[in-house]
Short mmCIF file of C-alpha atoms in Angstrom, two decimals:
data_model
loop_
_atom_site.label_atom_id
_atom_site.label_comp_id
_atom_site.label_asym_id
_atom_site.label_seq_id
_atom_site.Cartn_x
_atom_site.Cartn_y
_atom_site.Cartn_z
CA UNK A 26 7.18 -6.67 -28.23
CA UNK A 27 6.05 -6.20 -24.51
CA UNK A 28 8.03 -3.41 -22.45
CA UNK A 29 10.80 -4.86 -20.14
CA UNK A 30 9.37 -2.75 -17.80
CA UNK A 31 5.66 -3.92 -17.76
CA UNK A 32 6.98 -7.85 -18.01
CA UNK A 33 8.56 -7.40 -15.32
CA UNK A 34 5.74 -5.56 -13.26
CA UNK A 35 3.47 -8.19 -14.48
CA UNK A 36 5.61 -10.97 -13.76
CA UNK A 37 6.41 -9.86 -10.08
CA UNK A 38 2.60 -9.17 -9.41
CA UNK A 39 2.21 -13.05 -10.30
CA UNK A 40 5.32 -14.10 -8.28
CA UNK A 41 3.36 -11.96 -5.32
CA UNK A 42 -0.16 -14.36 -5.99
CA UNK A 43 2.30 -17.74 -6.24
CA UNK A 44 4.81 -17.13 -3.52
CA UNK A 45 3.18 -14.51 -1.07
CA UNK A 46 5.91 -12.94 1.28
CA UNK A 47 8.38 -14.89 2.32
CA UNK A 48 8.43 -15.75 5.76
CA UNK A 49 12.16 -15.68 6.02
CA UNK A 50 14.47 -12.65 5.03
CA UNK A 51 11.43 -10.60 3.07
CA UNK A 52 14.14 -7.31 1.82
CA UNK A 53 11.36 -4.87 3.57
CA UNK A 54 11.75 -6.63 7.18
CA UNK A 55 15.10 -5.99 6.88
CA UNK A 56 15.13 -2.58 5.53
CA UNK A 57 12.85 -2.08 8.98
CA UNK A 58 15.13 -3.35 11.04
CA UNK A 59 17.88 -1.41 9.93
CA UNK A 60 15.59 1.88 9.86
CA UNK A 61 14.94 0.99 13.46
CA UNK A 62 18.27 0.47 14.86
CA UNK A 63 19.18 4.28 13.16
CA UNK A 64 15.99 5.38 14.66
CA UNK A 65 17.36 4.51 17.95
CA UNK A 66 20.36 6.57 17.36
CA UNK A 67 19.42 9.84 15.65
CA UNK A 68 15.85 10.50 17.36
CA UNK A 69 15.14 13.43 18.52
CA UNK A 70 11.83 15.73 18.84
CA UNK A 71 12.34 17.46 16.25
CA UNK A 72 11.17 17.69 12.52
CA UNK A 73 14.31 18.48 10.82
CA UNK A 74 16.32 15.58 12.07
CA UNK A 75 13.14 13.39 11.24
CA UNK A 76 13.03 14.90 7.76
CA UNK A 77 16.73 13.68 7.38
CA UNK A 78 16.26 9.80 8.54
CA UNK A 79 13.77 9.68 6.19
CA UNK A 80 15.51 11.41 3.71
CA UNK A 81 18.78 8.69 4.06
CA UNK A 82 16.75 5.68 4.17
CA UNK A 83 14.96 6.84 1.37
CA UNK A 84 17.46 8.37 -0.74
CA UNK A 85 20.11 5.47 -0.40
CA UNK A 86 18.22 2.61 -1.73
CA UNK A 87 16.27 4.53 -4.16
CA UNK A 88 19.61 6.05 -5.77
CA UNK A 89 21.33 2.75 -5.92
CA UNK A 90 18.61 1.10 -8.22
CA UNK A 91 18.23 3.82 -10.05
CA UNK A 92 22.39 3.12 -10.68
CA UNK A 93 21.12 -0.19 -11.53
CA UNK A 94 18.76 0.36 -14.02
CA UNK A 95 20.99 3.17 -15.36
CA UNK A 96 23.64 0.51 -16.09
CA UNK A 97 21.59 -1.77 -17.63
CA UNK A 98 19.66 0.43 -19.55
CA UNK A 99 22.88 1.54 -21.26
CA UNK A 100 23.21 -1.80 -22.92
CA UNK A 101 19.96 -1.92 -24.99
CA UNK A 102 21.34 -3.95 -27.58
CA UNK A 103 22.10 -7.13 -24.62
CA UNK A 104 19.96 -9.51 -24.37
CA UNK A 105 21.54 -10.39 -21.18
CA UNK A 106 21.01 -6.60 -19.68
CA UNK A 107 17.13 -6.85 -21.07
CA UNK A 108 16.64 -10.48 -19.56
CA UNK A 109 18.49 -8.95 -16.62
CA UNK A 110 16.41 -5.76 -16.34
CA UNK A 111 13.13 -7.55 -16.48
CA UNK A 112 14.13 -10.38 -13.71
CA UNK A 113 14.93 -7.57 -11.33
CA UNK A 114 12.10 -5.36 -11.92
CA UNK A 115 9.86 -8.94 -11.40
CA UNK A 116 11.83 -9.41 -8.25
CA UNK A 117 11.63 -5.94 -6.49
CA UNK A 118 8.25 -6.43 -7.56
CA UNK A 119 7.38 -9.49 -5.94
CA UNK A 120 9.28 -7.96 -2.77
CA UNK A 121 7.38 -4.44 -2.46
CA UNK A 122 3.94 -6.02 -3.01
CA UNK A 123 1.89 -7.29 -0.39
CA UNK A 124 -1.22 -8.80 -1.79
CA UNK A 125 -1.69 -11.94 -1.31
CA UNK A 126 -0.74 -12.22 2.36
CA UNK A 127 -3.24 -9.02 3.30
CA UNK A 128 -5.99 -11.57 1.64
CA UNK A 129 -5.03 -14.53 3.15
CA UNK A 130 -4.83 -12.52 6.71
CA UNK A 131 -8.05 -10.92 6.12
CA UNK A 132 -9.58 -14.51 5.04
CA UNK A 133 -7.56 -16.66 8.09
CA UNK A 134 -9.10 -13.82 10.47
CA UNK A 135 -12.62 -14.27 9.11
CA UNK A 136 -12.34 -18.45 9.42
CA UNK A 137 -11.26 -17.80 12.56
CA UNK A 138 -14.22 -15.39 13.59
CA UNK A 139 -16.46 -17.73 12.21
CA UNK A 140 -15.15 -20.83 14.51
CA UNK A 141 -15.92 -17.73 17.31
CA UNK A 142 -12.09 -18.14 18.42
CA UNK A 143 -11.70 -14.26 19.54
CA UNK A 144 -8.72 -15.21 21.31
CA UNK A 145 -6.83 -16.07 17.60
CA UNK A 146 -8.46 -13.44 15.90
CA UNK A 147 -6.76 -10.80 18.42
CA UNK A 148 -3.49 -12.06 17.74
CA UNK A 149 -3.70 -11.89 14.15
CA UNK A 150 -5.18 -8.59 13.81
CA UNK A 151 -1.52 -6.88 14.32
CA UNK A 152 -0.60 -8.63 11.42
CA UNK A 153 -3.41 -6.51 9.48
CA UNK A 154 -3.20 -3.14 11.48
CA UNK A 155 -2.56 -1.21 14.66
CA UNK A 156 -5.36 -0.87 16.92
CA UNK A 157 -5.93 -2.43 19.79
CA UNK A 158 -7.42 -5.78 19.78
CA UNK A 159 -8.07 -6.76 23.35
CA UNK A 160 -10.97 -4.43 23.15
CA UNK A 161 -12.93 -5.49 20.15
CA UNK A 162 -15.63 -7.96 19.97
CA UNK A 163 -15.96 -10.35 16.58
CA UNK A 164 -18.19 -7.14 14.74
CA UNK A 165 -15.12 -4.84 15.62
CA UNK A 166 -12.75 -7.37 14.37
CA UNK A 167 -14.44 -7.67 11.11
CA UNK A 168 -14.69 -4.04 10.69
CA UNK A 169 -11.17 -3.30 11.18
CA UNK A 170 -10.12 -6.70 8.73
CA UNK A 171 -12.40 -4.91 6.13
CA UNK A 172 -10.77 -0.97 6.70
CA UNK A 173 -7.52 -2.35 6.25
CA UNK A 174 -8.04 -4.72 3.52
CA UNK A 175 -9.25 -1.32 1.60
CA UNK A 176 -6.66 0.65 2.58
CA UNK A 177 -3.64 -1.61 2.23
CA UNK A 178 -5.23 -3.30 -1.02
CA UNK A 179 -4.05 0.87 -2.29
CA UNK A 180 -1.07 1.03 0.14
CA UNK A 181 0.41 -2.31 -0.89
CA UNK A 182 -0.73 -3.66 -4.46
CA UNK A 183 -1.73 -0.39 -5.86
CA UNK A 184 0.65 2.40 -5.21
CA UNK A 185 3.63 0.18 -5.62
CA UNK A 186 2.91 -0.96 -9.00
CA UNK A 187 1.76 2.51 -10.59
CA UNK A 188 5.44 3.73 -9.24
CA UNK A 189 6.95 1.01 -10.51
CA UNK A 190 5.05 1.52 -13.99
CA UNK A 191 5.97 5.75 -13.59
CA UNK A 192 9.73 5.34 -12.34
CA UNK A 193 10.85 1.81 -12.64
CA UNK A 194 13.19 -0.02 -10.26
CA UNK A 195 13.74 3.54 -8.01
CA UNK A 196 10.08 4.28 -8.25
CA UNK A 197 9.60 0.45 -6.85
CA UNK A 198 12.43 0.89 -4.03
CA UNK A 199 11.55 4.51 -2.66
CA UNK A 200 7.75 3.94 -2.61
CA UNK A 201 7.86 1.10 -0.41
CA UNK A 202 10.94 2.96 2.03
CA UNK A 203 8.17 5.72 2.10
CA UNK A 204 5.46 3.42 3.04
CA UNK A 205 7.11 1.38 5.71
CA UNK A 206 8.64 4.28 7.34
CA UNK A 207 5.12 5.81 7.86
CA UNK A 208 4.27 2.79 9.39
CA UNK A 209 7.30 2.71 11.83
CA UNK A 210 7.08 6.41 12.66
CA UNK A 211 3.97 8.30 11.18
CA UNK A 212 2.16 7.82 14.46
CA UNK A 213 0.65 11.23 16.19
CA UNK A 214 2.26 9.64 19.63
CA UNK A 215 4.12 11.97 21.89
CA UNK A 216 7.65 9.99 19.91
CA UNK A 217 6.50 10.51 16.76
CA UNK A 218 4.86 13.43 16.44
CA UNK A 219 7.53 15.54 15.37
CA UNK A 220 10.06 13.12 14.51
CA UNK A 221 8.06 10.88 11.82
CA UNK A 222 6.44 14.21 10.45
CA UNK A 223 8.24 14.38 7.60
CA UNK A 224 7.85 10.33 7.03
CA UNK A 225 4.57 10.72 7.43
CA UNK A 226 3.92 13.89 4.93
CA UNK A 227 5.64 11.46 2.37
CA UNK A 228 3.73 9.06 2.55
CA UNK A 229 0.32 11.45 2.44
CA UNK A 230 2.10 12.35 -1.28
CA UNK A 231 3.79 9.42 -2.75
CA UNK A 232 -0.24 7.86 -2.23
CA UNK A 233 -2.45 11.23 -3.46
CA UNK A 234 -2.70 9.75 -6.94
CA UNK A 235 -2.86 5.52 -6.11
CA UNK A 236 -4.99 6.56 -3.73
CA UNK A 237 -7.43 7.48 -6.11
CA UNK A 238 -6.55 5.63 -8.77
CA UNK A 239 -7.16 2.44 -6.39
CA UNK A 240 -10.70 3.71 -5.48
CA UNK A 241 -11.82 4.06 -9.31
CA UNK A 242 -10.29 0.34 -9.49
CA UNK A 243 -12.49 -0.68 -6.61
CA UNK A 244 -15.39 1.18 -7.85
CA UNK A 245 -14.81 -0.74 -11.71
CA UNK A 246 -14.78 -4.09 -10.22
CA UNK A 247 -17.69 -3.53 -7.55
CA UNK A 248 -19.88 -6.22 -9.80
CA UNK A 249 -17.10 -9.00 -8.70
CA UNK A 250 -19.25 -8.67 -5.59
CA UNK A 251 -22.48 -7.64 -6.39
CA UNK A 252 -21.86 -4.55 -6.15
CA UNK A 253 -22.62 -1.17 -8.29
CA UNK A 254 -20.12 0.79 -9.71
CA UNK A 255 -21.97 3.89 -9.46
CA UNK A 256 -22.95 3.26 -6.04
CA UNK A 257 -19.45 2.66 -5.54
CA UNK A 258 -18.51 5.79 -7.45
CA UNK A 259 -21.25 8.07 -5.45
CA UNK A 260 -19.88 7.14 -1.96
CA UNK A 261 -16.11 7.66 -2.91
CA UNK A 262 -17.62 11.23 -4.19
CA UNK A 263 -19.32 11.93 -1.08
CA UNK A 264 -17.52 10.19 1.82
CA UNK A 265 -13.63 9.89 0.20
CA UNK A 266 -12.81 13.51 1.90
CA UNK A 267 -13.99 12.70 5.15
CA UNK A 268 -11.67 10.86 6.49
CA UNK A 269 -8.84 12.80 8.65
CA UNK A 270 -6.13 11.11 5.99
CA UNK A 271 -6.13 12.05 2.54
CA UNK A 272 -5.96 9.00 0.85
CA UNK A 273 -7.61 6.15 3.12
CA UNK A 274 -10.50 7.48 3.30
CA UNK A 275 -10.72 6.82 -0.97
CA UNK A 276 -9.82 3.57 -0.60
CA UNK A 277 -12.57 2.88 2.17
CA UNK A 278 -15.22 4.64 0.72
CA UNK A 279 -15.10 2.84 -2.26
CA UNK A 280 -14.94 -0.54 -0.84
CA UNK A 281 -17.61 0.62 1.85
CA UNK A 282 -19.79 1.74 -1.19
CA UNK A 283 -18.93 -1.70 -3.95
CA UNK A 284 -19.33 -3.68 -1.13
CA UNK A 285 -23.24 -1.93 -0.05
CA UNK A 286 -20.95 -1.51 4.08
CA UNK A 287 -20.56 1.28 6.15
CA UNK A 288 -17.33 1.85 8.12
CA UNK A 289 -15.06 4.60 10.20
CA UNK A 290 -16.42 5.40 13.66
CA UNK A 291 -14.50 4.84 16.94
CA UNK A 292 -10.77 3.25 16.88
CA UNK A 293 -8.48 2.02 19.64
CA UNK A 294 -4.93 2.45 18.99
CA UNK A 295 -1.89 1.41 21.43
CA UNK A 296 -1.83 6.14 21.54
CA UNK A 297 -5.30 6.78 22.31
CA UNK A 298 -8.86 6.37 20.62
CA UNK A 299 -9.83 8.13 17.32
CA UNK A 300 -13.24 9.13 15.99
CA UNK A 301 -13.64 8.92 12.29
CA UNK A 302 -16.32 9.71 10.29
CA UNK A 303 -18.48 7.02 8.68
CA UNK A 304 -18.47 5.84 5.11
CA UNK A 305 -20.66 4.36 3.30
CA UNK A 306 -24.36 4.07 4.22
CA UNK A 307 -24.78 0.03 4.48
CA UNK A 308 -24.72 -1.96 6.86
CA UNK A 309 -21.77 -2.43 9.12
CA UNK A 310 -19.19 -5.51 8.68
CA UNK A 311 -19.92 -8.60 9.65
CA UNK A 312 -17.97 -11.94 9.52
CA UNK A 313 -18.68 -13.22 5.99
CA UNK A 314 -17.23 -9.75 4.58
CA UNK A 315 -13.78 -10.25 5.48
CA UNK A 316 -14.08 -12.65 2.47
CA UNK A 317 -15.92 -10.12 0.40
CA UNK A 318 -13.53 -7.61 0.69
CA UNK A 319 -11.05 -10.02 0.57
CA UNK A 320 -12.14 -10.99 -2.93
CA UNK A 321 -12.74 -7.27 -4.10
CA UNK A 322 -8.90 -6.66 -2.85
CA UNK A 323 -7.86 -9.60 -5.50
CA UNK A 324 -9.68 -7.72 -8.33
CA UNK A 325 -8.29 -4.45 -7.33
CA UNK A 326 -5.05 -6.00 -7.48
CA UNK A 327 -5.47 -7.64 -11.25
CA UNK A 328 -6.79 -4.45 -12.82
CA UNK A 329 -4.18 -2.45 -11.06
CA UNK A 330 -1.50 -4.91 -12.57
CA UNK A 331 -2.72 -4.82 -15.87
CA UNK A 332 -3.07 -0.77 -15.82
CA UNK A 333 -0.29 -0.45 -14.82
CA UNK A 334 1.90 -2.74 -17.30
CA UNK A 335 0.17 -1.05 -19.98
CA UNK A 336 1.19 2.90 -18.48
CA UNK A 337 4.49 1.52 -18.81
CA UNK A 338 4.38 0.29 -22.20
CA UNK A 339 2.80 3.38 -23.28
CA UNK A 340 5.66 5.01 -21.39
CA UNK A 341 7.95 3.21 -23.07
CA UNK A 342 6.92 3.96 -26.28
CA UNK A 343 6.33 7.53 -25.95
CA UNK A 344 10.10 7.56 -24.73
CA UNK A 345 11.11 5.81 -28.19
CA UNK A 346 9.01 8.22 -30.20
CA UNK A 347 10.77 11.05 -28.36
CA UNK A 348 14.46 9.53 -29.18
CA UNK A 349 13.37 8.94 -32.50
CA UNK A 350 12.75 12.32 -33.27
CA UNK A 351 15.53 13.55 -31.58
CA UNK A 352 17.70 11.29 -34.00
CA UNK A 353 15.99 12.42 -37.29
CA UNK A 354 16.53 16.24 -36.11
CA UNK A 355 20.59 15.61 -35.30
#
């Protein structure tokens, strides 16, 4: 019999390809907007009360679905509580992933950089990352669709459901509180520099193992587009590190090398440019490899599905083993 757990990780990674994110009341928009009306509040430059937002709006939501699952945990005998357990974990799911929209943004920005309407593709970019658009032409589009199809196909289908698989409902919850408080207030700007420190730090950790977890994924399913595994695998070994992060520069590597590209170099964010180092030894993005990536992402996102319903099924049954024993020896 299949593990409540990995049902309902599995089911809410298929509500995610049905349903997308809703474009109404999504649970992380609002858990935004209530970490930025505290923001407004408590900021100050300074680290410690930083470490403390993040801390609350972490800690809260995580602690009251662990609660949750606590409860209905204690009722193993119910079908209700199972039924109940594995609708919930297939819900959070479904509300902490964020596949299928990143591919149909990355896709709807390459149709409309292959129609040559720059003005449209500028305005959607936003929706896919931070930098500044008004100053990229359709190659710099593409390039920054393709980084941040990599790094969000780890950030947002990845990491998620390996937490989900490790800690269940609170694993779920404080991952993506983690995640979108990075992206709030992780920026080096002269705001968040000290402030979103800690946010930021905690973000760097919850992802260290996804991270890489996501670029073996990528480098497994580099045939999907033509791609070599062990090319795949050799560029995540020698270009993975370089990046200034320590976990996007996996993720890009490996779909720079499974996808035969080569990204990083100059970016223009609202605080300044950055320089990163370049990945991969291809060519660089072009237009048609939005949908490339865009296709690697969705095979990312089924093996990472299907790994991870089966770490919590083997979770699951190590856990009975261990009561089991415990039993015989009372």
């Amino acid at each position: 019999m299949i593990d409540r757990r990995a049902l309902g990780l599995l089911l809410g990674a298929g509500l995610d390809v049905l349903f997308a994110d809703p474009a109404r009341s999504h649970p992380v928009a609002g858990f935004g907007r209530v970490a930025g009306s505290l923001e407004q509040v408590v900021h100050r430059d300074n680290r410690l009360v930083g470490a403390a937002y993040a801390a609350v709006l972490v800690g809260v939501p995580a602690l009251a679905a662990h609660r949750v699952e606590r409860a209905l945990a204690a009722r193993p005998a119910s079908p209700a509580a199972g039924l109940a357990m594995t609708a919930l974990t297939a819900a959070t799911t479904w509300a902490v992933l964020g596949g299928t929209s990143l591919r149909r943004e990355g896709r709807a920005l390459g149709g409309e950089l292959a129609r040559a309407d720059l003005a449209a593709a500028r305005r959607r970019l936003p929706s896919l990352c931070g930098r500044d658009p008004s100053v990229l032409d359709a190659a710099g589009l593409a390039r920054a669709g393709v980084e941040s199809l990599a790094e969000n196909t780890s950030d947002a289908v990845v990491a998620p459901l390996l937490w989900g698989a490790a800690a269940g409902l609170p694993g779920l919850v404080a991952y993506r509180a983690v995640n979108t408080l990075d992206a709030m207030v992780g920026y080096r700007n002269a705001r968040h520099r000290r402030f979103g420190w800690a946010a930021a730090r905690a973000d760097d950790l919850a992802n260290l193992v996804p991270a890489r977890i996501c670029a073996l994924l990528t480098c497994a399913c580099a045939p999907v587009v033509g791609g070599s595994p062990a090319q795949a695998l050799r560029t995540v070994r020698r270009d993975g590190r370089r990046h200034p992060s320590p976990n996007s520069g996996m993720a890009e590597a490996a779909f720079a090398g499974a996808a035969g590209l080569r990204l990083g170099g100059e970016l223009r964010y609202a605080h300044g440019v950055e320089h990163r180092p370049e990945l991969g030894a291809g060519r660089r993005p072009q237009v048609e490899d939005l949908a490339v990536a865009a296709r690697l992402s969705g095979a990312v996102t089924v093996a990472a599905a299907g790994l991870s319903a089966g770490v919590a099924a083997a979770a699951a049954r190590s856990r009975s083993r261990s009561r089991a024993a415990a039993g015989k020896q009372a």
